[in-house]
Tab-separated table of C-alpha atoms and ligand atoms in Angstrom:
chain	number	residue	atom	x	y	z
A	16	MET	CA	-25.177	-31.510	-14.473
A	17	ASN	CA	-23.811	-34.692	-15.933
A	18	ASN	CA	-21.214	-33.969	-18.225
A	19	LYS	CA	-22.288	-36.940	-20.445
A	20	TRP	CA	-25.416	-34.744	-21.435
A	21	LEU	CA	-23.022	-32.656	-23.732
A	22	ARG	CA	-22.241	-33.533	-27.184
A	23	GLN	CA	-19.082	-35.418	-27.180
A	24	THR	CA	-17.370	-32.892	-29.251
A	25	ILE	CA	-17.543	-30.102	-26.583
A	26	GLN	CA	-17.208	-32.296	-23.275
A	27	SER	CA	-13.679	-30.951	-22.981
A	28	PHE	CA	-14.652	-27.568	-23.705
A	29	LYS	CA	-13.592	-24.776	-21.056
A	30	PRO	CA	-16.131	-22.034	-20.469
A	31	TYR	CA	-15.349	-19.007	-22.582
A	32	ALA	CA	-13.925	-16.531	-19.942
A	33	ALA	CA	-14.638	-13.146	-21.279
A	34	PRO	CA	-11.811	-11.126	-19.519
A	35	ASN	CA	-12.911	-8.958	-16.369
A	36	ILE	CA	-11.902	-5.454	-17.393
A	37	ASN	CA	-11.406	-2.890	-15.064
A	38	GLU	CA	-9.237	-0.708	-16.673
A	39	ASN	CA	-10.394	2.757	-18.573
A	40	ILE	CA	-8.466	2.622	-21.607
A	41	VAL	CA	-9.825	-0.668	-23.398
A	42	ILE	CA	-7.553	-1.721	-26.703
A	43	ASP	CA	-7.900	-5.413	-26.337
A	44	ALA	CA	-10.391	-6.206	-28.752
A	45	ASN	CA	-9.693	-3.926	-32.037
A	46	GLU	CA	-12.893	-1.691	-31.398
A	47	SER	CA	-12.924	1.757	-32.919
A	48	PRO	CA	-12.968	4.745	-30.740
A	49	TYR	CA	-15.485	6.215	-32.620
A	50	ASN	CA	-19.185	6.376	-32.035
A	51	ILE	CA	-21.292	6.147	-35.267
A	52	PHE	CA	-23.904	8.102	-33.184
A	53	ASP	CA	-21.707	10.987	-32.546
A	54	PHE	CA	-22.201	11.804	-36.456
A	55	PRO	CA	-25.222	14.023	-36.163
A	56	LYS	CA	-26.682	12.918	-39.538
A	57	VAL	CA	-26.394	9.399	-38.679
A	58	ALA	CA	-27.962	9.600	-35.388
A	59	GLU	CA	-30.973	11.361	-37.235
A	60	ALA	CA	-31.279	8.994	-40.105
A	61	PHE	CA	-31.282	6.103	-37.510
A	62	LEU	CA	-34.073	7.675	-35.606
A	63	ALA	CA	-36.072	8.636	-38.521
A	64	ARG	CA	-35.899	4.788	-39.395
A	65	MET	CA	-36.707	3.871	-36.057
A	66	LYS	CA	-39.874	5.855	-36.327
A	67	GLN	CA	-40.989	4.189	-39.241
A	68	THR	CA	-40.077	0.766	-38.039
A	69	PRO	CA	-43.183	-0.916	-35.945
A	70	SER	CA	-41.677	-2.795	-32.922
A	71	TYR	CA	-44.358	-5.186	-33.205
A	72	HIS	CA	-43.503	-6.675	-36.732
A	73	TYR	CA	-40.480	-9.098	-37.119
A	74	PRO	CA	-37.644	-7.980	-39.106
A	75	ASP	CA	-37.121	-8.641	-42.597
A	76	PRO	CA	-35.498	-12.378	-42.505
A	77	PHE	CA	-32.621	-11.436	-45.173
A	78	ALA	CA	-32.597	-7.652	-44.244
A	79	GLY	CA	-33.399	-6.712	-48.205
A	80	GLU	CA	-32.491	-3.191	-47.812
A	81	LEU	CA	-29.346	-3.573	-45.888
A	82	ARG	CA	-28.151	-6.428	-48.257
A	83	GLN	CA	-28.559	-4.111	-51.265
A	84	ALA	CA	-26.798	-1.195	-49.389
A	85	LEU	CA	-23.975	-3.311	-48.239
A	86	ALA	CA	-23.901	-4.982	-51.953
A	87	GLY	CA	-23.678	-1.093	-53.246
A	88	TYR	CA	-20.577	-0.727	-50.679
A	89	VAL	CA	-18.506	-3.644	-51.906
A	90	GLY	CA	-19.647	-3.847	-55.318
A	91	CYS	CA	-21.581	-6.834	-56.127
A	92	GLU	CA	-25.313	-7.937	-56.517
A	93	ALA	CA	-27.600	-8.113	-53.245
A	94	ASP	CA	-28.263	-11.819	-53.740
A	95	GLU	CA	-24.578	-12.304	-53.279
A	96	VAL	CA	-24.664	-11.005	-49.929
A	97	LEU	CA	-25.838	-12.352	-46.648
A	98	VAL	CA	-26.435	-10.436	-43.360
A	99	GLY	CA	-25.588	-12.034	-39.868
A	100	ASN	CA	-25.288	-11.123	-36.453
A	101	GLY	CA	-21.687	-10.133	-36.633
A	102	GLY	CA	-18.952	-11.742	-38.817
A	103	ASP	CA	-19.257	-14.561	-36.171
A	104	GLU	CA	-22.470	-15.714	-37.254
A	105	ILE	CA	-21.548	-16.109	-41.035
A	106	ILE	CA	-18.370	-18.083	-39.914
A	107	SER	CA	-20.631	-20.293	-38.050
A	108	LEU	CA	-22.960	-20.579	-40.672
A	109	VAL	CA	-20.137	-21.506	-43.142
A	110	MET	CA	-19.149	-24.611	-40.909
A	111	ASN	CA	-22.464	-25.568	-40.078
A	112	THR	CA	-23.283	-25.849	-43.759
A	113	PHE	CA	-20.319	-27.568	-45.074
A	114	LEU	CA	-18.314	-29.651	-42.403
A	115	ASN	CA	-19.384	-33.311	-41.670
A	116	PRO	CA	-17.844	-34.730	-38.528
A	117	GLY	CA	-14.308	-35.991	-39.509
A	118	ASP	CA	-14.228	-33.247	-42.266
A	119	VAL	CA	-10.725	-31.326	-42.220
A	120	LEU	CA	-10.630	-27.583	-41.652
A	121	LEU	CA	-7.557	-25.953	-42.681
A	122	THR	CA	-6.068	-22.713	-41.559
A	123	HIS	CA	-3.052	-21.041	-40.420
A	124	ALA	CA	-1.626	-20.007	-37.134
A	125	PRO	CA	-1.880	-18.109	-35.183
A	126	THR	CA	-5.332	-16.717	-36.363
A	127	PHE	CA	-8.892	-15.947	-34.852
A	128	ASP	CA	-9.788	-18.676	-32.558
A	129	ILE	CA	-13.547	-18.577	-33.982
A	130	TYR	CA	-13.030	-21.148	-36.988
A	131	GLY	CA	-11.548	-23.873	-35.037
A	132	LEU	CA	-14.085	-23.542	-32.229
A	133	ASP	CA	-16.853	-24.025	-34.459
A	134	ALA	CA	-15.247	-26.787	-36.445
A	135	GLU	CA	-14.715	-28.652	-33.385
A	136	VAL	CA	-18.007	-28.332	-32.139
A	137	LEU	CA	-19.186	-29.924	-35.406
A	138	GLY	CA	-16.745	-32.742	-34.796
A	139	ALA	CA	-14.227	-31.826	-37.657
A	140	GLU	CA	-10.590	-31.895	-37.653
A	141	VAL	CA	-8.674	-28.696	-37.619
A	142	VAL	CA	-5.295	-28.590	-39.272
A	143	THR	CA	-2.972	-25.625	-39.149
A	144	VAL	CA	-0.180	-24.392	-41.220
A	145	PRO	CA	2.019	-22.069	-38.550
A	146	ASP	CA	3.291	-19.282	-39.740
A	147	LEU	CA	7.448	-18.744	-40.681
A	148	ASP	CA	9.560	-16.325	-38.619
A	149	GLY	CA	8.255	-13.009	-37.702
A	150	TYR	CA	4.933	-14.278	-38.268
A	151	ARG	CA	5.050	-14.178	-41.989
A	152	ARG	CA	2.644	-16.692	-43.348
A	153	ASP	CA	3.765	-20.007	-44.708
A	154	CYS	CA	2.589	-19.300	-48.217
A	155	ASP	CA	3.879	-22.344	-50.011
A	156	GLY	CA	3.381	-24.838	-47.207
A	157	PHE	CA	-0.259	-23.749	-46.982
A	158	LEU	CA	-0.624	-24.321	-50.681
A	159	GLU	CA	0.865	-27.698	-50.441
A	160	LYS	CA	-1.322	-28.865	-47.682
A	161	ILE	CA	-4.533	-27.768	-49.559
A	162	LYS	CA	-3.378	-29.766	-52.507
A	163	GLU	CA	-2.351	-32.910	-50.323
A	164	LEU	CA	-5.654	-32.580	-48.106
A	165	GLN	CA	-8.084	-31.128	-50.293
A	166	PRO	CA	-9.828	-29.545	-46.840
A	167	LYS	CA	-13.478	-29.355	-46.761
A	168	VAL	CA	-13.129	-25.936	-45.888
A	169	THR	CA	-10.068	-23.604	-45.931
A	170	VAL	CA	-9.665	-20.310	-44.145
A	171	LEU	CA	-7.479	-17.470	-44.799
A	172	CYS	CA	-7.612	-14.457	-42.488
A	173	ASN	CA	-6.276	-11.553	-44.788
A	174	PRO	CA	-5.479	-9.231	-43.260
A	175	ASN	CA	-4.476	-11.707	-40.241
A	176	ASN	CA	-5.755	-11.439	-36.845
A	177	PRO	CA	-3.492	-11.393	-34.380
A	178	THR	CA	-0.344	-10.745	-36.618
A	179	GLY	CA	-1.748	-7.817	-38.940
A	180	GLU	CA	-0.122	-9.272	-42.147
A	181	LEU	CA	-1.634	-8.887	-45.582
A	182	LEU	CA	-1.289	-11.289	-48.105
A	183	PRO	CA	-1.558	-9.785	-51.801
A	184	MET	CA	-4.618	-10.768	-53.908
A	185	SER	CA	-2.380	-12.741	-56.309
A	186	TYR	CA	-1.698	-15.376	-53.445
A	187	VAL	CA	-5.446	-15.512	-52.462
A	188	GLU	CA	-6.144	-16.512	-55.762
A	189	ALA	CA	-3.614	-18.913	-55.727
A	190	VAL	CA	-5.463	-20.492	-52.895
A	191	LEU	CA	-8.904	-20.339	-54.621
A	192	GLN	CA	-7.333	-21.903	-57.601
A	193	ALA	CA	-5.884	-24.833	-55.449
A	194	SER	CA	-8.828	-25.772	-53.600
A	195	GLU	CA	-11.906	-27.624	-55.008
A	196	ASN	CA	-13.791	-26.952	-51.942
A	197	PRO	CA	-14.940	-23.613	-50.197
A	198	VAL	CA	-12.618	-21.183	-49.094
A	199	VAL	CA	-13.106	-18.438	-46.522
A	200	VAL	CA	-11.360	-15.211	-46.552
A	201	ASP	CA	-11.816	-13.298	-43.499
A	202	GLU	CA	-11.527	-9.524	-44.563
A	203	ALA	CA	-12.790	-8.122	-41.166
A	204	TYR	CA	-9.946	-5.402	-41.474
A	205	LEU	CA	-9.677	-4.766	-44.875
A	206	GLU	CA	-10.739	-1.226	-44.690
A	207	PHE	CA	-7.787	-0.252	-42.958
A	208	SER	CA	-5.557	-1.938	-45.527
A	209	GLY	CA	-6.590	0.234	-48.294
A	210	VAL	CA	-6.142	-2.429	-50.968
A	211	PRO	CA	-8.990	-3.804	-52.819
A	212	SER	CA	-11.019	-6.906	-51.811
A	213	ILE	CA	-11.327	-10.516	-53.424
A	214	ILE	CA	-14.792	-9.526	-53.971
A	215	THR	CA	-13.819	-7.809	-57.143
A	216	LYS	CA	-13.160	-11.584	-58.512
A	217	LEU	CA	-16.104	-12.772	-57.135
A	218	SER	CA	-17.690	-13.947	-60.455
A	219	GLN	CA	-14.309	-16.030	-61.267
A	220	TYR	CA	-14.530	-18.294	-58.013
A	221	ASP	CA	-17.486	-20.421	-57.146
A	222	ASN	CA	-15.791	-21.370	-53.784
A	223	LEU	CA	-14.727	-18.221	-52.540
A	224	ILE	CA	-16.777	-16.938	-49.527
A	225	VAL	CA	-15.487	-13.315	-48.164
A	226	ILE	CA	-16.403	-12.379	-44.262
A	227	ARG	CA	-16.908	-8.772	-43.771
A	228	THR	CA	-18.196	-6.899	-40.698
A	229	LEU	CA	-19.209	-3.410	-39.723
A	230	SER	CA	-17.565	-3.903	-36.207
A	231	LYS	CA	-14.214	-2.749	-37.060
A	232	ALA	CA	-13.711	0.174	-39.380
A	233	PHE	CA	-17.260	1.203	-39.081
A	234	GLY	CA	-17.487	1.137	-35.200
A	235	LEU	CA	-20.542	-0.926	-34.877
A	236	ALA	CA	-19.447	-3.790	-32.827
A	237	GLY	CA	-22.044	-3.288	-30.166
A	238	CYS	CA	-24.531	-3.575	-33.052
A	239	ARG	CA	-23.182	-6.950	-34.146
A	240	VAL	CA	-23.631	-6.643	-38.001
A	241	GLY	CA	-21.044	-8.862	-40.277
A	242	TYR	CA	-21.940	-10.242	-43.862
A	243	GLY	CA	-20.728	-12.747	-45.909
A	244	VAL	CA	-20.003	-12.236	-49.753
A	245	ALA	CA	-20.333	-15.159	-52.129
A	246	GLN	CA	-21.880	-16.438	-55.668
A	247	LYS	CA	-25.544	-16.789	-55.260
A	248	GLU	CA	-25.786	-20.217	-54.899
A	249	VAL	CA	-23.233	-20.573	-51.983
A	250	ILE	CA	-25.375	-17.511	-49.941
A	251	ASP	CA	-28.535	-19.666	-50.715
A	252	ALA	CA	-26.859	-22.646	-49.126
A	253	LEU	CA	-25.524	-20.550	-46.183
A	254	SER	CA	-29.339	-19.316	-45.924
A	255	LEU	CA	-30.497	-22.976	-45.251
A	256	THR	CA	-29.357	-23.451	-41.563
A	257	LYS	CA	-29.450	-19.558	-40.631
A	258	LEU	CA	-32.032	-18.780	-37.934
A	259	VAL	CA	-35.051	-16.991	-39.512
A	260	TYR	CA	-35.074	-13.496	-37.749
A	261	ASN	CA	-31.089	-13.244	-37.006
A	262	LEU	CA	-30.741	-9.595	-37.356
A	263	ASN	CA	-33.167	-7.477	-35.314
A	264	VAL	CA	-34.559	-3.939	-36.673
A	265	LEU	CA	-32.056	-1.791	-34.357
A	266	SER	CA	-29.137	-3.509	-35.913
A	267	GLN	CA	-30.497	-3.325	-39.496
A	268	ASN	CA	-31.153	0.340	-39.231
A	269	ALA	CA	-28.062	1.063	-37.464
A	270	ALA	CA	-26.169	-0.465	-40.274
A	271	LEU	CA	-28.078	1.219	-42.961
A	272	SER	CA	-27.971	4.730	-41.346
A	273	ALA	CA	-24.236	3.919	-40.942
A	274	LEU	CA	-23.888	2.899	-44.876
A	275	GLU	CA	-25.798	5.758	-45.869
A	276	TYR	CA	-22.969	8.019	-44.725
A	277	ALA	CA	-20.123	4.978	-45.217
A	278	ASP	CA	-17.783	7.495	-47.382
A	279	GLU	CA	-17.696	10.466	-44.243
A	280	ILE	CA	-17.367	7.740	-41.775
A	281	LEU	CA	-14.602	6.032	-42.988
A	282	ALA	CA	-12.921	9.304	-43.882
A	283	HIS	CA	-13.390	10.330	-40.425
A	284	ASN	CA	-12.277	6.874	-38.871
A	285	ILE	CA	-9.427	5.616	-40.678
A	286	PRO	CA	-6.877	8.288	-41.276
A	287	PRO	CA	-6.370	9.305	-37.426
A	288	THR	CA	-6.071	5.321	-36.832
A	289	LEU	CA	-3.164	5.076	-39.597
A	290	ALA	CA	-1.396	8.492	-38.324
A	291	ALA	CA	-1.627	7.010	-34.604
A	292	ARG	CA	-0.220	3.716	-35.872
A	293	ASP	CA	2.656	5.455	-37.574
A	294	VAL	CA	3.166	7.185	-34.173
A	295	PHE	CA	3.161	4.021	-32.403
A	296	TYR	CA	5.850	2.480	-34.880
A	297	LYS	CA	8.243	5.361	-34.837
A	298	ALA	CA	7.958	5.787	-31.043
A	299	LEU	CA	9.476	2.244	-30.528
A	300	GLU	CA	11.627	1.977	-33.453
A	301	ASP	CA	14.752	2.380	-31.653
A	302	VAL	CA	13.909	0.181	-28.592
A	303	PRO	CA	15.463	-3.302	-29.424
A	304	GLU	CA	13.841	-5.100	-26.626
A	305	ILE	CA	10.268	-4.866	-28.345
A	306	THR	CA	9.674	-6.667	-31.634
A	307	MET	CA	7.056	-5.032	-33.665
A	308	TYR	CA	5.332	-6.903	-36.594
A	309	PRO	CA	3.837	-4.924	-39.573
A	310	SER	CA	0.264	-4.306	-39.401
A	311	ALA	CA	-2.431	-3.604	-42.372
A	312	THR	CA	-4.996	-3.151	-39.560
A	313	ASN	CA	-6.004	-1.392	-36.593
A	314	PHE	CA	-3.806	-3.021	-34.215
A	315	VAL	CA	-0.174	-4.009	-33.644
A	316	LEU	CA	1.077	-7.643	-32.635
A	317	ILE	CA	4.273	-6.897	-30.560
A	318	ARG	CA	6.871	-9.288	-28.723
A	319	VAL	CA	8.452	-8.165	-25.332
A	320	PRO	CA	10.904	-9.826	-22.766
A	321	ASP	CA	8.348	-10.672	-20.001
A	322	GLY	CA	4.496	-10.509	-21.736
A	323	PRO	CA	2.707	-11.021	-18.262
A	324	ALA	CA	4.694	-8.213	-16.685
A	325	MET	CA	4.175	-6.196	-19.436
A	326	ASP	CA	0.521	-6.949	-19.198
A	327	LYS	CA	0.456	-6.083	-15.433
A	328	ALA	CA	2.525	-2.576	-16.085
A	329	LEU	CA	-0.220	-1.615	-18.561
A	330	ARG	CA	-3.034	-2.668	-16.227
A	331	ALA	CA	-1.604	-0.473	-13.461
A	332	ALA	CA	-1.458	2.448	-15.849
A	333	ASP	CA	-5.352	1.834	-16.364
A	334	ILE	CA	-4.776	0.251	-19.784
A	335	SER	CA	-6.127	-3.163	-20.843
A	336	VAL	CA	-4.417	-4.851	-24.071
A	337	ARG	CA	-4.617	-8.603	-25.191
A	338	SER	CA	-1.808	-10.653	-24.264
A	339	TYR	CA	-1.524	-14.250	-25.074
A	340	LYS	CA	-0.826	-17.451	-23.127
A	341	ALA	CA	-0.348	-19.756	-26.503
A	342	GLU	CA	3.286	-20.996	-27.181
A	343	ASN	CA	2.973	-19.627	-30.583
A	344	LEU	CA	2.327	-16.227	-29.304
A	345	LYS	CA	4.512	-16.265	-26.325
A	346	ASN	CA	5.300	-12.739	-24.777
A	347	CYS	CA	3.014	-11.436	-27.504
A	348	LEU	CA	0.898	-8.463	-26.820
A	349	ARG	CA	-1.858	-7.249	-29.398
A	350	ILE	CA	-2.401	-3.440	-28.853
A	351	THR	CA	-5.410	-2.079	-30.497
A	352	ILE	CA	-4.615	1.540	-32.138
A	353	THR	CA	-6.879	4.044	-31.367
A	354	THR	CA	-6.047	7.596	-30.729
A	355	GLU	CA	-2.326	9.452	-30.833
A	356	ASP	CA	-3.254	10.262	-27.365
A	357	VAL	CA	-3.698	6.618	-26.149
A	358	VAL	CA	-0.578	5.584	-28.341
A	359	ARG	CA	1.557	7.776	-26.364
A	360	LYS	CA	0.326	6.704	-22.913
A	361	VAL	CA	0.949	2.950	-24.101
A	362	VAL	CA	4.196	3.822	-25.584
A	363	SER	CA	5.438	5.538	-22.214
A	364	VAL	CA	4.594	2.320	-20.079
A	365	LEU	CA	6.403	-0.018	-22.773
A	366	LYS	CA	9.209	1.953	-22.516
A	367	GLU	CA	9.289	2.294	-18.998
A	368	GLU	CA	8.920	-1.584	-18.374
A	369	VAL	CA	11.569	-2.611	-20.745
A	370	LYS	CA	14.071	-0.301	-18.830
A	371	LYS	CA	13.894	-3.313	-16.413
A	372	HIS	CA	15.327	-5.757	-18.971
A	373	ALA	CA	17.789	-3.696	-20.482
B	1627	PLP	C1	-13.622	-8.963	-35.663
B	1627	PLP	C2	-13.447	-10.083	-36.473
B	1627	PLP	C3	-14.476	-10.668	-36.980
B	1627	PLP	C4	-15.928	-10.300	-36.925
B	1627	PLP	O1	-16.487	-9.737	-35.564
B	1627	PLP	P1	-18.108	-9.521	-35.692
B	1627	PLP	O2	-17.957	-8.367	-34.518
B	1627	PLP	O3	-18.611	-10.789	-35.087
B	1627	PLP	O4	-18.456	-9.166	-36.921
B	1627	PLP	C5	-14.254	-11.692	-38.072
B	1627	PLP	N1	-12.743	-11.996	-38.245
B	1627	PLP	C6	-11.829	-11.620	-37.398
B	1627	PLP	C7	-10.592	-12.033	-37.842
B	1627	PLP	C8	-12.326	-10.432	-36.566
B	1627	PLP	O5	-10.930	-10.058	-35.901
């Protein structure tokens, strides 16, 4: 194919290489270890819903029942919720809705790659504010940049992927107040942090767009259900370019069944994850070769003496983690926290391997 056929903004894009995973313990994508269909009541509810859903009908374009359930879950109105094929779809809709070619998208670095990719496809300019030492966000620098550039879209990932850092709500509000334009607050991991969502302040901020997902704490990554929360006018704007039938009935019914038992699912999934995360931090606290960054999520970012060697040692032990090549994450690995059992296996490989560098 002639490369010139591609739109100019993507001519230098490299194909997204989904990693080849041959390992049995897969802790590279912050997935939950828990299957919602292992909760008998959830499985039953799902099958009952599917029986009443004729396959020949198109799904409800706005997933009315689901947005009502999500509104109940986060505490807002149904018309303040937009459901998407993963949080990824909502991110893409935000960019499609607000960014003209040449507009500035501001975010911090390192963070989730998708924001910058979507913006680049549209020909927007991506500006990032690098973290301070220890992967603490440069909060003052970020506010200054907003005031200086008034970016068309600002993205704050909170808690941040891949660093795990949680910023207080007062800072998120400072960002919303400094910006005259839309601000995306990505709360994909909020449930693990135990703090209230910025959604509680939604009525005060017409520029706030919150990204949430059922992929992480609920363990629905395979069903692709994410959602955006914003004031109604913003939701209506985001809906302008949405694919009409963006969420299929299987996913809508799976999400509805999960939300019906949200309390039980979260009470089952989250405490053991946080306990396993404590075990991880404790087990490595007296290993000076490994730096661990504080996390409010179901993953921990660590820095080791030799990242590629550590990745190799983990693979040899049948464990796949996320290892980074980017300069700002040199020798860093992001380890999804699942069960204590897995944590102990990971810790023993990490300890064994760093001995070579002692
Ligand atoms: C996982 C994740 C999402 C959304 O994931 P979906 O599976 O598309 O819902 C959004 N933001 C961040 C930072 C994530 O890590």
